[in-house]
Structure formats: C-alpha cells, structure tokens
Amino acid sequence: MRISELSAKSGVAIPTIKYYLRESLLHQGQQTAATRAEYDESHLRRLRLIRALLEVGKLPVASIKKVIAAVEDESLPVHEMLGTAHYALSPAVEPEPGEDWQIARDHVDRLIADLGWDIAPHAPTRDELAQTLVRMRQLGLHIDLAPYAEAAQKLVSEVEMDTVPFHGPRDAAVEALVLGTVLYGRAFDALRRMAQESESARRLSL
Amino acid sequence: MRISELSAKSGVAIPTIKYYLRESLLHQGQQTAATRAEYDESHLRRLRLIRALLEVGKLPVASIKKVIAAVEDESLPVHEMLGTAHYALSPAVEPEPGEDWQIARDHVDRLIADLGWDIAPHAPTRDELAQTLVRMRQLGLHIDLAPYAEAAQKLVSEVEMDTVPFHGPRDAAVEALVLGTVLYGRAFDALRRMAQESESARRLSL
C-alpha cells in the first residue's frame, strides 16, 4: 500500500509516519520509484506498537528506539534481547551517595537471593527498587516487600509470561513482553487505586 | 528558622523554595518583618513531601497542587479528602468514541460490581482501566483481570491501608495514602519486572 493508505488504515498522520521513518522507529517501505514506497501489514503492526508504547506506555522516544532496536537485532540471543527491551522500560536511576543507599541496595540484593530469583547483577531494577526503599525509609513508611514479591511472582508466572511466545518469532516475543509489562502494569495500578478507594470507604464505614 | 536554614536542612535550593511558596505548594512562614519570615518543622516536612511527589511520584506540578490543596482543606470529609488526593494521582483519560470503548467500560463496571468494591461512579480509575482494556484488545492481548484484582485487594487491605492513620490527623492520612500509593506502586512495578526477568531466564533454561 502507499503511505496515504497506511495513514488511513493506521489513523496515524502522514507527517508523523515520516517522522517515525526518519527516527528509524518504523522500518522503510519497499522503494518502487524515487519518490514512492510500498508498505505492508508489518508497517501497520509496527505503527500500532509505537502508538501503544507512546500513548499507553508513556515512554519517551529514546526508550521506544531501544525497544524497537531489540526487536530488530536478530543477532541477540532471546534472553538478552528480552532483557534489552525490558531494561529500556526501567526508569534511569543513579545510585546516591551515603549509607541509606547502601542499606537499601543490600536489602534488595538479599531479597532477590532469598527469593531465588535469577536477576542479572547489572539489572537496573536493582537500583530502581533501592531508590524507592530509600524514599520509603526517609518518609517513615513501613517496608515489607515480601507480600509484593510473592504477588508479583504469582501474576508473572501464572498469567503474564504465558502470553509471551518464547519459542515463536523474536519480534512477537519482545512485543508481547513489552506490551504485557506496560499494559498489565497499568491495569494493576488502576486496580490497586480502586481497591484503596473501596478499602477507604469500608474503613470509614460510609 | 530562616529560609537559609530551611534550605540547608532540606537540601532544597532557596530559589526552588521561593517557587514553591509562590505556587502555594509550600505554606507561607510566619512573617516577622517586611522581608523576613520564620519557618518550622512543618515546612521541612512539606518540602520532603513535595520532593517525594516530584522525584519519586514523577507527578506534574498541577497534580501536586491538587494533592496539597486536599491536605490543607479542612472542610472536606475524610473519605472525600482522600478521594481528591487519590484522583489527582490518576492520569487524565478521555473516553474514546466507538464500540470498543463501551465494551471495555462495561467490562470494568461489571468487574467492580462482581468484586463488590465501593467505587464512586465518577471515579477516573474506571475510564483509566477501560482505556488499558481497549489497548489490550486492539493488540490481541489476553485479558484476565481477576487474579490482578484479587492480588490488589489483598495487598491493599493487608499491607497498604494499615499504614494510613484514618482517624489521626488529616494531613498525615493524605500523606500516607499518597506516598503509599506512589511508592508501593513503584516498588511493585520494579518487582514485577524482576519476576519477569527471572521467569524469562527459567523458561529459556539459562
């Protein structure tokens, strides 16, 4: 199909499609003449993925580029490819100077070891969780992560990872992982705030 | 204490403190002379809250204003006060035209009724969850929210809401609710991505 049809079918404006092409978020079409290219279902599917990452995931373009580069780089082993996509979804966190940080980071590393989880030493989620623990400690919030880790493990192993085709096409595995991470995360976050509203009503006996 | 000491103790630069004062994020100090005001522990505590909301919660200033207005408005009943703070934490979601939206929104309303949760008809979380369901459906993701709702209810009722002093000082209740919502949410999200990495490693038998 021509770019005008791609725009009509996807609902994405032509200037936006051209921007995605320039930024390599969208792969080039088949060049059929100097100023003409043909697009196919793979472009429609990629546009849906970009929109989901932008509009649902609220990811910046730099993060979306990393995710899409991991989808396209066929030389990466599957686990590393998924890891690359996964880590791009993690917010950038810098370790902070001081004892609080070291206590929190030790807490995280011990928790992972106690759970028997297989997490890379350089996984950005370690520092991400440590930063949250530092904030909780500074603000005097009670910290008991065990029930959260247990719930996460159960949901991930029984629901989310079943949607990832590990032994199917590479791009489908990364897409499913990224979309599942973002969308189930958003769904759970909304449900948590609903449960809080309901529990607040119950405890205040309205 | 003077503003210079407030800055030193809080680690927040004086121009930033003045910005918070102008934006009414921080309450005024006690005016002791035309160009001099005294600040106290309540200002230090508020600055820690603002930093937590900005740096950990990643909330825009407009949302932080709503949360702080709810903390300060003594005329609101407790449940509504908590709801105001809570709803400010929800992303703004506009209903979308079309059948997909109505199906998703009906799904959400039925889920809430089936769970017996006490959620206001106008709660923004209803549309927020509906939007996520629409995206999941469009992208062909499997949707089973029951285990997520069950996990949310358990964590909220057994851990999070125990940290909220419902019958204590109003400001402490809102602060605990907001901080718990943001920080436990971030902790759980990091744990979920860790569990995914570990489950990916397990399924790929590394």
Short mmCIF file of C-alpha atoms in Angstrom, two decimals:
data_model
loop_
_atom_site.label_atom_id
_atom_site.label_comp_id
_atom_site.label_asym_id
_atom_site.label_seq_id
_atom_site.Cartn_x
_atom_site.Cartn_y
_atom_site.Cartn_z
CA MET A 1 0.00 0.00 0.00
CA ARG A 2 1.06 3.65 -0.46
CA ILE A 3 1.80 5.94 2.51
CA SER A 4 -1.64 7.59 2.18
CA GLU A 5 -3.36 4.23 2.63
CA LEU A 6 -1.03 3.33 5.52
CA SER A 7 -2.05 6.60 7.17
CA ALA A 8 -5.77 5.99 6.60
CA LYS A 9 -5.64 2.41 7.90
CA SER A 10 -3.50 3.17 10.94
CA GLY A 11 -5.04 6.50 11.87
CA VAL A 12 -1.51 7.99 12.06
CA ALA A 13 -0.99 11.27 10.15
CA ILE A 14 1.46 11.19 7.19
CA PRO A 15 3.90 13.72 8.76
CA THR A 16 4.02 11.54 11.90
CA ILE A 17 4.71 8.42 9.82
CA LYS A 18 7.53 10.29 8.06
CA TYR A 19 8.94 11.29 11.45
CA TYR A 20 8.90 7.64 12.60
CA LEU A 21 10.69 6.66 9.36
CA ARG A 22 13.39 9.32 9.88
CA GLU A 23 13.84 8.23 13.52
CA SER A 24 14.02 4.55 12.45
CA LEU A 25 11.09 3.69 14.71
CA LEU A 26 9.33 2.46 11.56
CA HIS A 27 11.24 0.35 9.01
CA GLN A 28 11.45 1.68 5.45
CA GLY A 29 8.96 0.50 2.85
CA GLN A 30 9.87 -1.23 -0.40
CA GLN A 31 11.17 1.51 -2.70
CA THR A 32 9.29 1.22 -6.04
CA ALA A 33 10.34 4.60 -7.52
CA ALA A 34 12.44 7.58 -6.45
CA THR A 35 9.58 9.16 -4.50
CA ARG A 36 7.37 6.16 -3.92
CA ALA A 37 7.45 3.25 -1.47
CA GLU A 38 5.15 0.31 -0.74
CA TYR A 39 4.13 -0.54 2.84
CA ASP A 40 2.58 -3.75 4.15
CA GLU A 41 0.96 -5.34 7.20
CA SER A 42 4.27 -5.24 9.11
CA HIS A 43 4.19 -1.43 8.96
CA LEU A 44 0.62 -1.31 10.20
CA ARG A 45 1.54 -3.64 13.05
CA ARG A 46 4.62 -1.57 13.96
CA LEU A 47 2.56 1.64 13.98
CA ARG A 48 0.13 0.02 16.41
CA LEU A 49 3.09 -0.97 18.63
CA ILE A 50 4.59 2.57 18.52
CA ARG A 51 1.23 4.09 19.43
CA ALA A 52 0.78 1.64 22.30
CA LEU A 53 4.25 2.44 23.66
CA LEU A 54 3.73 6.20 23.25
CA GLU A 55 0.11 6.51 24.34
CA VAL A 56 -0.27 3.68 26.83
CA GLY A 57 3.32 3.18 27.96
CA LYS A 58 4.08 6.95 28.00
CA LEU A 59 7.65 6.06 27.02
CA PRO A 60 9.97 8.77 25.61
CA VAL A 61 11.13 8.32 22.01
CA ALA A 62 14.65 7.38 23.16
CA SER A 63 13.25 4.40 25.11
CA ILE A 64 10.99 3.37 22.23
CA LYS A 65 14.05 3.34 19.95
CA LYS A 66 15.84 0.92 22.28
CA VAL A 67 12.84 -1.39 22.42
CA ILE A 68 12.46 -1.43 18.64
CA ALA A 69 16.21 -1.89 18.06
CA ALA A 70 16.00 -5.00 20.27
CA VAL A 71 13.04 -6.28 18.24
CA GLU A 72 15.02 -5.87 15.01
CA ASP A 73 18.52 -7.05 16.02
CA GLU A 74 18.45 -10.73 15.03
CA SER A 75 21.96 -11.38 16.41
CA LEU A 76 20.99 -11.06 20.08
CA PRO A 77 20.16 -14.28 21.97
CA VAL A 78 16.50 -14.39 23.04
CA HIS A 79 17.02 -13.83 26.78
CA GLU A 80 19.36 -10.85 26.15
CA MET A 81 17.01 -9.45 23.54
CA LEU A 82 14.15 -9.58 26.04
CA GLY A 83 16.44 -8.09 28.70
CA THR A 84 17.37 -5.18 26.44
CA ALA A 85 13.72 -4.41 25.81
CA HIS A 86 12.95 -4.88 29.48
CA TYR A 87 15.72 -2.61 30.77
CA ALA A 88 14.67 0.14 28.34
CA LEU A 89 11.36 0.17 30.21
CA SER A 90 13.12 0.82 33.54
CA PRO A 91 13.49 4.46 34.59
CA ALA A 92 17.11 5.67 34.76
CA VAL A 93 18.21 5.68 38.40
CA GLU A 94 21.60 6.87 39.69
CA PRO A 95 22.95 5.46 42.97
CA GLU A 96 23.00 8.14 45.66
CA PRO A 97 25.94 8.79 47.97
CA GLY A 98 25.53 7.77 51.59
CA GLU A 99 24.73 4.94 53.94
CA ASP A 100 20.95 4.95 53.27
CA TRP A 101 21.58 3.92 49.68
CA GLN A 102 23.91 1.07 50.60
CA ILE A 103 21.47 -0.28 53.22
CA ALA A 104 18.62 -0.20 50.68
CA ARG A 105 20.67 -1.76 47.90
CA ASP A 106 21.85 -4.55 50.27
CA HIS A 107 18.20 -5.10 51.23
CA VAL A 108 17.28 -5.51 47.54
CA ASP A 109 20.16 -7.90 46.79
CA ARG A 110 19.32 -10.02 49.86
CA LEU A 111 15.63 -10.12 48.91
CA ILE A 112 16.48 -11.35 45.40
CA ALA A 113 18.82 -14.00 46.79
CA ASP A 114 16.23 -15.14 49.36
CA LEU A 115 13.58 -15.42 46.64
CA GLY A 116 15.97 -17.40 44.43
CA TRP A 117 15.25 -15.05 41.53
CA ASP A 118 17.60 -15.10 38.53
CA ILE A 119 18.36 -11.38 38.03
CA ALA A 120 21.47 -10.02 36.28
CA PRO A 121 23.92 -8.22 38.65
CA HIS A 122 23.67 -5.10 36.43
CA ALA A 123 19.84 -5.14 36.12
CA PRO A 124 18.61 -1.54 36.51
CA THR A 125 15.63 -2.78 38.53
CA ARG A 126 18.01 -3.36 41.50
CA ASP A 127 18.85 0.35 41.75
CA GLU A 128 15.28 1.32 40.89
CA LEU A 129 13.89 -0.66 43.83
CA ALA A 130 16.72 0.58 46.11
CA GLN A 131 15.79 4.20 45.31
CA THR A 132 12.16 3.54 46.27
CA LEU A 133 13.27 1.90 49.53
CA VAL A 134 15.44 4.94 50.36
CA ARG A 135 12.44 7.24 49.84
CA MET A 136 10.20 5.00 51.97
CA ARG A 137 12.74 4.94 54.78
CA GLN A 138 13.23 8.73 54.64
CA LEU A 139 9.47 9.26 54.82
CA GLY A 140 8.98 6.77 57.63
CA LEU A 141 6.90 4.31 55.59
CA HIS A 142 6.64 0.73 56.76
CA ILE A 143 8.59 -1.56 54.43
CA ASP A 144 7.53 -5.17 53.93
CA LEU A 145 8.20 -6.24 50.37
CA ALA A 146 7.63 -9.98 50.85
CA PRO A 147 3.87 -9.94 50.04
CA TYR A 148 4.57 -7.75 46.98
CA ALA A 149 7.29 -10.07 45.70
CA GLU A 150 5.02 -13.08 46.23
CA ALA A 151 2.13 -11.43 44.34
CA ALA A 152 4.46 -10.35 41.51
CA GLN A 153 5.87 -13.85 41.11
CA LYS A 154 2.40 -15.41 41.04
CA LEU A 155 0.96 -12.96 38.47
CA VAL A 156 4.03 -13.09 36.25
CA SER A 157 4.37 -16.88 36.20
CA GLU A 158 0.66 -17.73 36.04
CA VAL A 159 -0.66 -15.00 33.73
CA GLU A 160 1.78 -12.62 32.05
CA MET A 161 4.54 -14.89 30.82
CA ASP A 162 2.02 -17.29 29.30
CA THR A 163 1.25 -14.54 26.77
CA VAL A 164 4.90 -14.41 25.62
CA PRO A 165 5.73 -16.77 22.70
CA PHE A 166 9.29 -17.57 23.84
CA HIS A 167 9.91 -20.10 21.11
CA GLY A 168 7.99 -18.27 18.38
CA PRO A 169 9.11 -15.32 16.22
CA ARG A 170 11.56 -12.97 18.02
CA ASP A 171 9.62 -9.80 17.34
CA ALA A 172 6.39 -11.32 18.65
CA ALA A 173 8.13 -12.33 21.91
CA VAL A 174 9.51 -8.83 22.54
CA GLU A 175 6.25 -7.15 21.59
CA ALA A 176 4.27 -9.40 23.91
CA LEU A 177 6.75 -8.86 26.77
CA VAL A 178 6.81 -5.08 26.38
CA LEU A 179 3.08 -4.71 25.89
CA GLY A 180 2.31 -7.12 28.74
CA THR A 181 4.75 -5.30 31.04
CA VAL A 182 3.26 -1.89 30.28
CA LEU A 183 -0.42 -2.79 29.95
CA TYR A 184 -0.75 -5.30 32.80
CA GLY A 185 1.27 -2.83 34.89
CA ARG A 186 -1.18 -0.05 34.13
CA ALA A 187 -4.18 -2.30 34.70
CA PHE A 188 -2.83 -3.44 38.06
CA ASP A 189 -2.01 0.12 39.12
CA ALA A 190 -5.58 1.25 38.37
CA LEU A 191 -6.98 -1.78 40.22
CA ARG A 192 -4.76 -1.02 43.22
CA ARG A 193 -6.07 2.54 43.44
CA MET A 194 -9.64 1.23 43.09
CA ALA A 195 -9.03 -1.27 45.89
CA GLN A 196 -7.68 1.58 48.03
CA GLU A 197 -10.78 3.71 47.41
CA SER A 198 -13.02 0.78 48.32
CA GLU A 199 -10.99 -0.09 51.41
CA SER A 200 -11.03 3.57 52.48
CA ALA A 201 -14.84 3.60 52.18
CA ARG A 202 -15.07 0.36 54.17
CA ARG A 203 -12.79 1.52 56.99
CA LEU A 204 -14.59 4.87 57.24
CA SER A 205 -17.91 2.93 57.26
CA LEU A 206 -19.65 5.04 54.61
CA MET B 1 14.31 29.11 61.28
CA ARG B 2 15.20 31.50 58.42
CA ILE B 3 14.87 30.48 54.77
CA SER B 4 18.64 29.87 54.52
CA GLU B 5 18.47 27.30 57.32
CA LEU B 6 15.35 25.72 55.80
CA SER B 7 17.31 25.36 52.56
CA ALA B 8 20.35 23.86 54.31
CA LYS B 9 18.28 21.38 56.35
CA SER B 10 16.03 20.29 53.46
CA GLY B 11 18.64 20.28 50.71
CA VAL B 12 16.25 22.35 48.55
CA ALA B 13 17.77 25.47 46.95
CA ILE B 14 16.38 28.87 48.07
CA PRO B 15 15.06 29.84 44.58
CA THR B 16 13.20 26.50 44.48
CA ILE B 17 11.70 27.12 47.94
CA LYS B 18 10.56 30.58 46.75
CA TYR B 19 8.98 28.98 43.68
CA TYR B 20 7.07 26.52 45.90
CA LEU B 21 5.90 29.45 48.07
CA ARG B 22 4.68 31.40 45.00
CA GLU B 23 2.89 28.30 43.67
CA SER B 24 1.32 27.65 47.11
CA LEU B 25 2.89 24.19 47.24
CA LEU B 26 4.59 25.33 50.44
CA HIS B 27 2.63 27.31 53.04
CA GLN B 28 3.94 30.76 53.98
CA GLY B 29 6.17 31.18 57.02
CA GLN B 30 5.41 33.40 59.99
CA GLN B 31 6.14 36.96 58.83
CA THR B 32 8.44 38.58 61.42
CA ALA B 33 9.46 41.64 59.40
CA ALA B 34 8.75 43.05 55.91
CA THR B 35 11.43 40.89 54.28
CA ARG B 36 11.81 38.15 56.87
CA ALA B 37 9.80 35.03 57.73
CA GLU B 38 10.24 32.17 60.17
CA TYR B 39 9.83 28.55 59.06
CA ASP B 40 9.39 25.45 61.19
CA GLU B 41 9.27 21.63 61.13
CA SER B 42 6.01 21.69 59.12
CA HIS B 43 7.86 23.38 56.25
CA LEU B 44 10.67 20.84 56.35
CA ARG B 45 8.11 18.04 56.33
CA ARG B 46 6.20 19.60 53.41
CA LEU B 47 9.41 20.01 51.40
CA ARG B 48 10.15 16.28 51.90
CA LEU B 49 6.61 15.51 50.66
CA ILE B 50 6.98 17.75 47.59
CA ARG B 51 10.31 16.15 46.73
CA ALA B 52 8.86 12.67 47.12
CA LEU B 53 5.94 13.53 44.83
CA LEU B 54 8.19 15.21 42.26
CA GLU B 55 11.16 12.83 42.32
CA VAL B 56 9.55 9.52 43.21
CA GLY B 57 5.99 10.05 42.05
CA LYS B 58 7.03 11.95 38.91
CA LEU B 59 3.82 13.98 39.24
CA PRO B 60 3.45 17.28 37.34
CA VAL B 61 3.16 20.45 39.45
CA ALA B 62 -0.57 20.76 38.65
CA SER B 63 -1.22 17.33 40.22
CA ILE B 64 0.95 18.11 43.23
CA LYS B 65 -1.09 21.28 43.78
CA LYS B 66 -4.32 19.24 43.90
CA VAL B 67 -2.85 16.78 46.38
CA ILE B 68 -1.61 19.56 48.65
CA ALA B 69 -4.87 21.51 48.41
CA ALA B 70 -6.65 18.36 49.63
CA VAL B 71 -4.20 18.06 52.52
CA GLU B 72 -4.91 21.64 53.56
CA ASP B 73 -8.68 21.96 53.02
CA GLU B 74 -10.07 21.14 56.48
CA SER B 75 -13.71 21.41 55.32
CA LEU B 76 -13.66 18.22 53.22
CA PRO B 77 -14.90 14.99 54.88
CA VAL B 78 -12.09 12.44 55.27
CA HIS B 79 -13.23 10.00 52.56
CA GLU B 80 -13.69 12.82 50.02
CA MET B 81 -10.38 14.39 51.01
CA LEU B 82 -8.62 11.07 50.41
CA GLY B 83 -10.55 10.67 47.14
CA THR B 84 -9.47 14.10 45.92
CA ALA B 85 -5.85 13.26 46.60
CA HIS B 86 -6.32 9.85 45.07
CA TYR B 87 -7.97 11.07 41.86
CA ALA B 88 -5.20 13.66 41.36
CA LEU B 89 -2.84 10.71 41.09
CA SER B 90 -4.86 9.19 38.24
CA PRO B 91 -3.79 10.08 34.70
CA ALA B 92 -6.36 12.11 32.74
CA VAL B 93 -8.20 9.76 30.37
CA GLU B 94 -10.86 10.82 27.86
CA PRO B 95 -13.49 8.27 26.77
CA GLU B 96 -12.97 7.33 23.11
CA PRO B 97 -15.77 7.17 20.54
CA GLY B 98 -16.79 3.70 19.35
CA GLU B 99 -17.99 0.29 20.41
CA ASP B 100 -14.59 -0.91 21.75
CA TRP B 101 -14.69 1.74 24.45
CA GLN B 102 -18.23 0.88 25.56
CA ILE B 103 -17.42 -2.84 25.74
CA ALA B 104 -14.32 -2.14 27.84
CA ARG B 105 -16.09 0.30 30.14
CA ASP B 106 -18.96 -2.18 30.67
CA HIS B 107 -16.34 -4.83 31.46
CA VAL B 108 -14.82 -2.55 34.13
CA ASP B 109 -18.18 -1.67 35.69
CA ARG B 110 -19.19 -5.35 35.79
CA LEU B 111 -15.85 -6.34 37.34
CA ILE B 112 -16.28 -3.73 40.10
CA ALA B 113 -19.84 -4.88 40.79
CA ASP B 114 -18.80 -8.55 40.86
CA LEU B 115 -15.99 -7.76 43.31
CA GLY B 116 -18.39 -5.78 45.49
CA TRP B 117 -15.96 -2.84 45.53
CA ASP B 118 -17.25 0.55 46.68
CA ILE B 119 -16.06 2.87 43.87
CA ALA B 120 -17.67 6.23 43.02
CA PRO B 121 -19.50 6.26 39.64
CA HIS B 122 -17.32 9.21 38.53
CA ALA B 123 -14.00 7.69 39.72
CA PRO B 124 -11.39 8.36 36.99
CA THR B 125 -9.92 4.89 37.57
CA ARG B 126 -12.95 3.42 35.72
CA ASP B 127 -12.03 5.18 32.46
CA GLU B 128 -8.33 4.63 33.11
CA LEU B 129 -8.78 0.86 33.31
CA ALA B 130 -11.19 0.90 30.33
CA GLN B 131 -8.54 2.62 28.19
CA THR B 132 -6.00 -0.05 29.07
CA LEU B 133 -8.51 -2.80 28.21
CA VAL B 134 -9.17 -1.16 24.82
CA ARG B 135 -5.42 -1.16 24.06
CA MET B 136 -5.08 -4.78 25.17
CA ARG B 137 -7.98 -5.83 22.97
CA GLN B 138 -6.62 -3.90 19.97
CA LEU B 139 -3.24 -5.54 20.40
CA GLY B 140 -4.67 -9.01 20.85
CA LEU B 141 -3.51 -9.43 24.46
CA HIS B 142 -5.21 -11.99 26.64
CA ILE B 143 -7.33 -10.23 29.30
CA ASP B 144 -7.96 -11.86 32.66
CA LEU B 145 -8.12 -9.23 35.36
CA ALA B 146 -9.47 -11.46 38.15
CA PRO B 147 -6.04 -12.53 39.52
CA TYR B 148 -4.87 -8.89 39.39
CA ALA B 149 -7.93 -7.62 41.24
CA GLU B 150 -7.51 -10.35 43.87
CA ALA B 151 -3.82 -9.50 44.38
CA ALA B 152 -4.60 -5.76 44.57
CA GLN B 153 -7.31 -6.30 47.18
CA LYS B 154 -5.06 -8.49 49.31
CA LEU B 155 -2.05 -6.11 49.23
CA VAL B 156 -4.18 -3.02 49.83
CA SER B 157 -6.20 -4.44 52.72
CA GLU B 158 -3.37 -6.36 54.41
CA VAL B 159 -0.43 -4.00 53.95
CA GLU B 160 -1.00 -0.57 52.42
CA MET B 161 -4.07 0.70 54.21
CA ASP B 162 -2.65 -0.29 57.58
CA THR B 163 -0.10 2.50 57.08
CA VAL B 164 -2.86 5.14 56.73
CA PRO B 165 -3.91 6.79 60.05
CA PHE B 166 -7.60 7.20 59.11
CA HIS B 167 -8.61 8.53 62.49
CA GLY B 168 -5.46 10.55 63.13
CA PRO B 169 -4.52 14.00 61.77
CA ARG B 170 -5.98 14.71 58.30
CA ASP B 171 -2.73 15.72 56.70
CA ALA B 172 -0.96 12.58 57.93
CA ALA B 173 -3.71 10.39 56.41
CA VAL B 174 -3.45 12.02 52.98
CA GLU B 175 0.33 11.98 53.02
CA ALA B 176 0.43 8.31 53.94
CA LEU B 177 -2.16 7.44 51.27
CA VAL B 178 -0.39 9.38 48.53
CA LEU B 179 3.09 8.22 49.46
CA GLY B 180 1.93 4.63 49.90
CA THR B 181 0.12 4.70 46.55
CA VAL B 182 3.13 6.06 44.69
CA LEU B 183 5.93 4.25 46.50
CA TYR B 184 4.36 0.81 46.92
CA GLY B 185 3.23 1.13 43.30
CA ARG B 186 6.78 1.80 42.15
CA ALA B 187 8.18 -0.97 44.34
CA PHE B 188 5.66 -3.47 42.99
CA ASP B 189 6.32 -2.41 39.40
CA ALA B 190 10.08 -2.98 39.83
CA LEU B 191 9.42 -6.35 41.50
CA ARG B 192 7.11 -7.35 38.62
CA ARG B 193 9.82 -6.61 36.05
CA MET B 194 12.34 -8.53 38.15
CA ALA B 195 9.97 -11.51 38.35
CA GLN B 196 9.59 -11.33 34.56
CA GLU B 197 13.34 -11.37 34.04
CA SER B 198 13.70 -14.35 36.36
CA GLU B 199 10.79 -16.22 34.77
CA SER B 200 12.23 -15.50 31.30
CA ALA B 201 15.57 -16.98 32.39
CA ARG B 202 13.77 -20.03 33.86
CA ARG B 203 11.66 -20.69 30.75
CA LEU B 204 14.67 -20.28 28.45
CA SER B 205 16.59 -22.65 30.80
CA LEU B 206 19.71 -20.49 31.12
#
